[in-house]
Short mmCIF file of C-alpha atoms in Angstrom, two decimals:
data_model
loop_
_atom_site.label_atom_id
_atom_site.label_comp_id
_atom_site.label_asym_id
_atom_site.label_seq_id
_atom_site.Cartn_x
_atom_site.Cartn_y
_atom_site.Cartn_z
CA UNK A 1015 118.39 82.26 83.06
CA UNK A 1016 118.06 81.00 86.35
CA UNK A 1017 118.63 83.95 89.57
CA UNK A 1018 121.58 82.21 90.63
CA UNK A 1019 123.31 82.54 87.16
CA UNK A 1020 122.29 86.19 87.06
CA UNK A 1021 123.67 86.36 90.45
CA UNK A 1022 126.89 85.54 89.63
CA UNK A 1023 126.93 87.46 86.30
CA UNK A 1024 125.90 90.66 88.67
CA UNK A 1025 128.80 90.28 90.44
CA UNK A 1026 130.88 90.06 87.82
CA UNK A 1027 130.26 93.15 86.29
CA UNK A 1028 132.08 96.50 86.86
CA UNK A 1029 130.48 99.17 89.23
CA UNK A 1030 129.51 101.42 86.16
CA UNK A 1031 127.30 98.43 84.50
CA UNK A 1032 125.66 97.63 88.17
CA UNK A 1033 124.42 101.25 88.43
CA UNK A 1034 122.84 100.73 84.88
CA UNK A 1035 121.33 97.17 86.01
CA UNK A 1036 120.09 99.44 88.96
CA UNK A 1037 118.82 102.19 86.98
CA UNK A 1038 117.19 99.70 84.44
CA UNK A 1039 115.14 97.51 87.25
CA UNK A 1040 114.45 100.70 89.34
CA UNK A 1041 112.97 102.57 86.05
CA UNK A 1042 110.90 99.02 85.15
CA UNK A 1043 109.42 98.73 88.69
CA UNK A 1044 108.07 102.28 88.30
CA UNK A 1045 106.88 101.69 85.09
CA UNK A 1046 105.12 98.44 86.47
CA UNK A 1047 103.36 100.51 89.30
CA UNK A 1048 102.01 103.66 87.00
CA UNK A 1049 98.46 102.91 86.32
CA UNK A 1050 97.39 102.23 83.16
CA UNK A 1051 94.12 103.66 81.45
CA UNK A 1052 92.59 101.57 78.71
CA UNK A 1053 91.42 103.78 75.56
CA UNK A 1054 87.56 103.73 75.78
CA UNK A 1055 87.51 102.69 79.12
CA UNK A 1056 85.42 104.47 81.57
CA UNK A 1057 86.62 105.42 85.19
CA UNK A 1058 84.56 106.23 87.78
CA UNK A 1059 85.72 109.91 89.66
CA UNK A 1060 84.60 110.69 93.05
CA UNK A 1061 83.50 114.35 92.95
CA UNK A 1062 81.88 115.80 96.04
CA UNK A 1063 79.03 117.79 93.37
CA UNK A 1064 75.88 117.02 95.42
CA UNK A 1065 77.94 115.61 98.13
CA UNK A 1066 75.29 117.37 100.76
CA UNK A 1067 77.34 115.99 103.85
CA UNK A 1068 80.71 117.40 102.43
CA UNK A 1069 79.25 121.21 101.83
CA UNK A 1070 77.59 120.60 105.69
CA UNK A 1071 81.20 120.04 106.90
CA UNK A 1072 82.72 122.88 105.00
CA UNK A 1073 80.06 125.25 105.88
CA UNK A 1074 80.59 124.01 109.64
CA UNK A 1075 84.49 124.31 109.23
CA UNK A 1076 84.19 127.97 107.85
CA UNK A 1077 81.71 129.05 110.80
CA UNK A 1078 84.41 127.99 113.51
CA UNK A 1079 87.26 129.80 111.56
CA UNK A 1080 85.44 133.02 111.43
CA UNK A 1081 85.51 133.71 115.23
CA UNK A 1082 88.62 135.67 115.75
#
């Protein structure tokens, strides 16, 4: 169907069915954007373990917040 038929056809509908056309496309463009994991795929996580530079920061941040 080309967009100009479904154009028309939209417009021809009733308010009630264009709120369910909205709610449908709405629902499948959030569906579209979720990501999707692949069984047995691995995923690399950032994780600051051993992140030496990140516990320096903290450590810094927690020294300035303890003088009152």
């Amino acid at each position: 169907m080309m967009t100009v038929d479904l154009f028309s056809t939209l417009k021809s509908l009733p308010r009630t069915e264009k709120l369910k056309v909205m709610q449908f496309l709405i629902a499948e463009l959030a569906r579209e954007e979720e990501p999707t994991l692949q069984d047995g795929a691995t995923y690399s996580v950032w994780s600051p373990l051993n992140s030496h530079e990140a516990a320096h920061k903290l450590g810094q941040l927690l020294e300035s917040d303890q003088t009152f």
